[in-house]
Amino acid sequence: MVYKYKKIPLVYDLPLTKSEKQGVALFNRAFQESEIQLEADGTTLTVLLREVDIERLREEGRRLAIYSQRALFQDVIKAVERIRSYGVRNHKRYYVDYDKERKVKRRKTKAQRRQRYYYAEGHHFSRLNRPFPRAYENAIVCGDSLEVLKRLPDNCVDLVLTSPPYNFGLDYEEDDDTRHWEKYFEKLFGIFDETIRVLKWGGRVVVNIQPLFSDYIPSHHIISNFFMSRKLIWKGEILWEKNNYNCKYTAWGSWKSPSSPYLKYTWEFLEIYAKGTLKKEGRPEDIDIRAEEFKEWVVARWAIAPERNMRQYGHPAMFPEHLVERVLKLFSYRNDVILDPFNGAGTTTAVAKRLGRRYLGIDISEEYCRIARERTEKAAFQPKLPEGNVSYGAKWI
Ligand SMILES: C[S@@+](CC[C@H](N)C(=O)[O-])C[C@H]1O[C@@H](n2cnc3c(N)ncnc32)[C@H](O)[C@@H]1O
């Protein structure tokens, strides 16, 4: 098999020594030809790179260090690290074969010609961010979000994280969660318009939504179209894999027949939108995401089990705490203002408090607000989480 490599020449003043050549031979034996190899030729050492597990490369580099006084193998590691085109495989950081992708010539000019997020051009968002009103800071307010949000000034919230009622017919305290779809979206979009208004320049909205497949309503697309029509930038989508396989298998009469196969979904979506700009300003000392978390969480498929304590809190559709933790640490800074206009049993506000964010939670149900207040009050600020223990409430799968 002839492999196509990315070639990185390392040029030295003096030719490679006998001992260094020995080290190169051992290096080549330690890795497959399909991964990485070294080629020594006079004063040049060429790195032939296809794909490699960075940790293993570092390990080999350390092992072979004794073969070179001028730290040749350190140079190899640095050369690979400098590329910065990484993926994650089996939870390991990999340099992956992005050569083909690189073949796009004049990438920047072409991107300009395509005009990225053209749908968000021509907006009239103000860049003037305002302080969050003291009266609503760290509060849980009972009421219709449409009305409550009107009391807030423009541009004062950093991040909105929410899961609206899905219109599935769930039994909420104040509502049976079933409306004509047009009425449902009209009400929802009224509230979303207010959240956009109160959002800061550079702020984000993260909406957790599950389409109702049995009604053939792609809510996640409809909601995305709405936010794009309001000129927010669609920042991306996270697939929340819940692995709940207890959904029904087929529509009646469609077993093993192409007549109308029923597709099964074990996941929901988190749609993310940004107001004005994709870049959110913040102080470096207010970043609390760890390197390991960042590497894992930017891979936009999150396997997190559904919340298991819903009965305890008396709410039928809660976020697992760990999901909220990921969103807050990945998309907001400490001290930011987090708003949940459908706060339910207060998962967003409780986790926001634990992670040192300010918060406002709104829900139409007195009972849910009572539960949310109690839960959020009990949550203690825990800025540094124990290493390797990042799962709270939800069980990992
Ligand atoms: C899917 S639940 C949110 C659950 C929440 N994420 C949690 O972890 O507990 C949706 C919530 O929206 C609330 N709600 C429905 N209509 C509302 C409105 N107009 N204003 C405020 N809250 C509303 C419901 O009472 C319900 O608690």
mmCIF file of C-alpha atoms in Angstrom, residues 120-307:
data_model
loop_
_atom_site.group_PDB
_atom_site.id
_atom_site.type_symbol
_atom_site.label_atom_id
_atom_site.label_comp_id
_atom_site.label_asym_id
_atom_site.label_seq_id
_atom_site.Cartn_x
_atom_site.Cartn_y
_atom_site.Cartn_z
ATOM 1 C CA ALA A 120 -28.022 37.520 9.066
ATOM 2 C CA GLU A 121 -26.764 40.542 7.139
ATOM 3 C CA GLY A 122 -28.565 43.888 7.328
ATOM 4 C CA HIS A 123 -29.694 43.601 10.947
ATOM 5 C CA HIS A 124 -30.181 46.595 13.242
ATOM 6 C CA PHE A 125 -28.903 45.123 16.508
ATOM 7 C CA SER A 126 -27.331 47.622 18.858
ATOM 8 C CA ARG A 127 -23.787 46.945 20.085
ATOM 9 C CA LEU A 128 -24.523 48.823 23.282
ATOM 10 C CA ASN A 129 -24.829 46.203 26.033
ATOM 11 C CA ARG A 130 -26.505 47.241 29.256
ATOM 12 C CA PRO A 131 -26.210 46.158 32.888
ATOM 13 C CA PHE A 132 -28.721 43.565 34.047
ATOM 14 C CA PRO A 133 -31.331 45.119 36.400
ATOM 15 C CA ARG A 134 -30.559 44.318 40.053
ATOM 16 C CA ALA A 135 -34.222 43.543 40.805
ATOM 17 C CA TYR A 136 -34.145 40.560 38.455
ATOM 18 C CA GLU A 137 -30.652 39.312 39.252
ATOM 19 C CA ASN A 138 -30.650 35.755 40.629
ATOM 20 C CA ALA A 139 -34.429 35.680 40.673
ATOM 21 C CA ILE A 140 -37.099 33.165 39.774
ATOM 22 C CA VAL A 141 -40.170 34.948 38.536
ATOM 23 C CA CYS A 142 -43.578 33.411 38.092
ATOM 24 C CA GLY A 143 -45.521 34.604 35.059
ATOM 25 C CA ASP A 144 -45.958 34.408 31.309
ATOM 26 C CA SER A 145 -42.515 35.015 29.817
ATOM 27 C CA LEU A 146 -44.046 37.162 27.123
ATOM 28 C CA GLU A 147 -45.075 39.656 29.806
ATOM 29 C CA VAL A 148 -42.177 39.269 32.246
ATOM 30 C CA LEU A 149 -39.486 39.747 29.568
ATOM 31 C CA LYS A 150 -41.042 43.066 28.524
ATOM 32 C CA ARG A 151 -39.879 44.475 31.878
ATOM 33 C CA LEU A 152 -36.199 43.955 30.980
ATOM 34 C CA PRO A 153 -34.098 46.468 28.987
ATOM 35 C CA ASP A 154 -32.566 45.609 25.604
ATOM 36 C CA ASN A 155 -29.127 43.934 25.414
ATOM 37 C CA CYS A 156 -28.672 42.781 29.020
ATOM 38 C CA VAL A 157 -28.533 38.942 28.899
ATOM 39 C CA ASP A 158 -25.465 36.901 27.930
ATOM 40 C CA LEU A 159 -26.981 33.503 27.278
ATOM 41 C CA VAL A 160 -30.466 32.093 26.963
ATOM 42 C CA LEU A 161 -30.726 28.365 27.578
ATOM 43 C CA THR A 162 -34.168 26.902 27.381
ATOM 44 C CA SER A 163 -36.394 24.008 26.563
ATOM 45 C CA PRO A 164 -39.855 25.235 25.570
ATOM 46 C CA PRO A 165 -42.955 23.100 25.988
ATOM 47 C CA TYR A 166 -42.903 20.742 22.998
ATOM 48 C CA ASN A 167 -46.661 20.676 22.295
ATOM 49 C CA PHE A 168 -46.609 16.895 22.805
ATOM 50 C CA GLY A 169 -49.470 16.736 25.274
ATOM 51 C CA LEU A 170 -47.338 16.499 28.434
ATOM 52 C CA ASP A 171 -49.129 17.183 31.687
ATOM 53 C CA TYR A 172 -47.693 20.443 32.986
ATOM 54 C CA GLU A 173 -49.113 22.199 36.033
ATOM 55 C CA GLU A 174 -50.682 25.057 34.053
ATOM 56 C CA ASP A 175 -51.182 23.533 30.649
ATOM 57 C CA ASP A 176 -52.004 20.325 28.790
ATOM 58 C CA ASP A 177 -49.306 21.164 26.185
ATOM 59 C CA THR A 178 -51.522 20.715 23.113
ATOM 60 C CA ARG A 179 -52.356 23.526 20.689
ATOM 61 C CA HIS A 180 -52.829 23.849 16.984
ATOM 62 C CA TRP A 181 -49.273 24.009 15.658
ATOM 63 C CA GLU A 182 -49.753 27.481 14.182
ATOM 64 C CA LYS A 183 -50.951 28.839 17.521
ATOM 65 C CA TYR A 184 -48.105 27.087 19.311
ATOM 66 C CA PHE A 185 -45.424 28.642 17.097
ATOM 67 C CA GLU A 186 -47.079 32.055 17.225
ATOM 68 C CA LYS A 187 -46.910 32.073 21.022
ATOM 69 C CA LEU A 188 -43.401 30.623 21.109
ATOM 70 C CA PHE A 189 -42.040 33.118 18.598
ATOM 71 C CA GLY A 190 -43.573 36.024 20.542
ATOM 72 C CA ILE A 191 -41.476 34.914 23.537
ATOM 73 C CA PHE A 192 -38.404 34.284 21.387
ATOM 74 C CA ASP A 193 -38.702 37.812 19.942
ATOM 75 C CA GLU A 194 -38.443 39.149 23.480
ATOM 76 C CA THR A 195 -35.435 36.919 24.269
ATOM 77 C CA ILE A 196 -33.674 38.243 21.164
ATOM 78 C CA ARG A 197 -34.364 41.811 22.251
ATOM 79 C CA VAL A 198 -32.950 41.296 25.753
ATOM 80 C CA LEU A 199 -29.926 39.381 24.434
ATOM 81 C CA LYS A 200 -26.596 41.226 24.400
ATOM 82 C CA TRP A 201 -24.620 41.868 21.242
ATOM 83 C CA GLY A 202 -22.567 38.643 21.007
ATOM 84 C CA GLY A 203 -25.035 36.806 23.252
ATOM 85 C CA ARG A 204 -26.286 33.315 22.464
ATOM 86 C CA VAL A 205 -29.592 31.490 22.478
ATOM 87 C CA VAL A 206 -29.502 27.730 22.996
ATOM 88 C CA VAL A 207 -32.837 26.018 22.383
ATOM 89 C CA ASN A 208 -33.381 22.377 23.231
ATOM 90 C CA ILE A 209 -36.083 20.960 21.005
ATOM 91 C CA GLN A 210 -37.437 17.608 19.954
ATOM 92 C CA PRO A 211 -39.461 17.568 16.745
ATOM 93 C CA LEU A 212 -42.772 15.745 16.922
ATOM 94 C CA PHE A 213 -42.041 13.173 14.275
ATOM 95 C CA SER A 214 -45.428 11.534 14.515
ATOM 96 C CA ASP A 215 -47.069 14.874 13.518
ATOM 97 C CA TYR A 216 -44.435 15.420 10.809
ATOM 98 C CA ILE A 217 -43.526 18.769 12.359
ATOM 99 C CA PRO A 218 -39.783 19.478 12.096
ATOM 100 C CA SER A 219 -39.813 21.946 15.006
ATOM 101 C CA HIS A 220 -36.018 22.276 15.010
ATOM 102 C CA HIS A 221 -36.061 23.463 11.379
ATOM 103 C CA ILE A 222 -39.050 25.739 11.918
ATOM 104 C CA ILE A 223 -37.359 27.318 14.953
ATOM 105 C CA SER A 224 -34.063 27.714 13.067
ATOM 106 C CA ASN A 225 -35.873 29.396 10.189
ATOM 107 C CA PHE A 226 -37.482 31.748 12.669
ATOM 108 C CA PHE A 227 -34.191 32.794 14.300
ATOM 109 C CA MET A 228 -32.534 33.180 10.901
ATOM 110 C CA SER A 229 -35.440 35.320 9.703
ATOM 111 C CA ARG A 230 -34.736 37.526 12.758
ATOM 112 C CA LYS A 231 -31.108 37.755 11.547
ATOM 113 C CA LEU A 232 -29.417 35.728 14.231
ATOM 114 C CA ILE A 233 -26.484 33.611 13.118
ATOM 115 C CA TRP A 234 -27.066 29.886 13.296
ATOM 116 C CA LYS A 235 -23.967 28.874 15.266
ATOM 117 C CA GLY A 236 -24.571 25.156 15.118
ATOM 118 C CA GLU A 237 -26.448 22.202 16.447
ATOM 119 C CA ILE A 238 -25.719 19.654 19.129
ATOM 120 C CA LEU A 239 -27.237 16.236 18.900
ATOM 121 C CA TRP A 240 -28.250 15.204 22.400
ATOM 122 C CA GLU A 241 -28.190 11.411 22.286
ATOM 123 C CA LYS A 242 -30.509 10.230 25.036
ATOM 124 C CA ASN A 243 -30.391 6.579 23.998
ATOM 125 C CA ASN A 244 -34.017 6.104 24.994
ATOM 126 C CA TYR A 245 -35.021 3.133 22.903
ATOM 127 C CA ASN A 246 -38.512 2.767 24.298
ATOM 128 C CA CYS A 247 -40.146 4.694 21.463
ATOM 129 C CA LYS A 248 -42.677 2.837 19.356
ATOM 130 C CA TYR A 249 -41.412 0.661 16.562
ATOM 131 C CA THR A 250 -43.791 0.974 13.615
ATOM 132 C CA ALA A 251 -46.955 2.667 12.550
ATOM 133 C CA TRP A 252 -49.797 0.165 12.354
ATOM 134 C CA GLY A 253 -49.482 -2.030 9.252
ATOM 135 C CA SER A 254 -46.035 -0.818 8.261
ATOM 136 C CA TRP A 255 -43.846 -3.607 9.699
ATOM 137 C CA LYS A 256 -41.312 -4.743 7.136
ATOM 138 C CA SER A 257 -43.046 -2.804 4.420
ATOM 139 C CA PRO A 258 -42.043 0.293 2.493
ATOM 140 C CA SER A 259 -45.646 1.511 2.732
ATOM 141 C CA SER A 260 -44.861 3.906 5.618
ATOM 142 C CA PRO A 261 -41.881 2.935 7.749
ATOM 143 C CA TYR A 262 -41.800 4.813 11.035
ATOM 144 C CA LEU A 263 -38.402 6.280 11.856
ATOM 145 C CA LYS A 264 -37.203 6.003 15.441
ATOM 146 C CA TYR A 265 -35.363 8.796 17.210
ATOM 147 C CA THR A 266 -33.404 8.418 20.408
ATOM 148 C CA TRP A 267 -32.065 11.974 20.424
ATOM 149 C CA GLU A 268 -33.061 15.619 20.662
ATOM 150 C CA PHE A 269 -31.404 18.770 19.374
ATOM 151 C CA LEU A 270 -29.788 21.839 20.867
ATOM 152 C CA GLU A 271 -29.896 24.647 18.308
ATOM 153 C CA ILE A 272 -27.507 27.517 18.943
ATOM 154 C CA TYR A 273 -27.851 31.072 17.627
ATOM 155 C CA ALA A 274 -25.705 34.180 18.075
ATOM 156 C CA LYS A 275 -26.753 37.821 18.011
ATOM 157 C CA GLY A 276 -24.601 40.124 15.867
ATOM 158 C CA THR A 277 -21.328 38.211 16.080
ATOM 159 C CA LEU A 278 -20.113 34.663 16.630
ATOM 160 C CA LYS A 279 -17.446 35.851 19.043
ATOM 161 C CA LYS A 280 -18.402 36.460 22.654
ATOM 162 C CA GLU A 281 -16.218 38.811 24.665
ATOM 163 C CA GLY A 282 -15.207 37.865 28.206
ATOM 164 C CA ARG A 283 -12.303 37.988 30.653
ATOM 165 C CA PRO A 284 -9.870 35.050 30.395
ATOM 166 C CA GLU A 285 -10.035 34.590 34.188
ATOM 167 C CA ASP A 286 -13.791 33.923 33.842
ATOM 168 C CA ILE A 287 -13.305 30.881 31.639
ATOM 169 C CA ASP A 288 -13.969 27.719 33.631
ATOM 170 C CA ILE A 289 -13.964 24.959 31.040
ATOM 171 C CA ARG A 290 -11.071 22.502 31.335
ATOM 172 C CA ALA A 291 -8.993 21.458 28.332
ATOM 173 C CA GLU A 292 -10.268 17.871 28.458
ATOM 174 C CA GLU A 293 -13.875 19.055 28.634
ATOM 175 C CA PHE A 294 -13.411 21.461 25.734
ATOM 176 C CA LYS A 295 -11.875 18.795 23.517
ATOM 177 C CA GLU A 296 -14.697 16.386 24.232
ATOM 178 C CA TRP A 297 -17.627 18.799 24.195
ATOM 179 C CA VAL A 298 -16.880 20.555 20.913
ATOM 180 C CA VAL A 299 -17.627 17.212 19.292
ATOM 181 C CA ALA A 300 -21.288 18.015 18.820
ATOM 182 C CA ARG A 301 -22.820 14.668 19.743
ATOM 183 C CA TRP A 302 -23.432 14.470 23.465
ATOM 184 C CA ALA A 303 -24.482 11.170 24.989
ATOM 185 C CA ILE A 304 -26.226 12.095 28.213
ATOM 186 C CA ALA A 305 -29.015 10.075 29.801
ATOM 187 C CA PRO A 306 -32.326 11.841 30.470
ATOM 188 C CA GLU A 307 -32.876 13.262 33.959
#
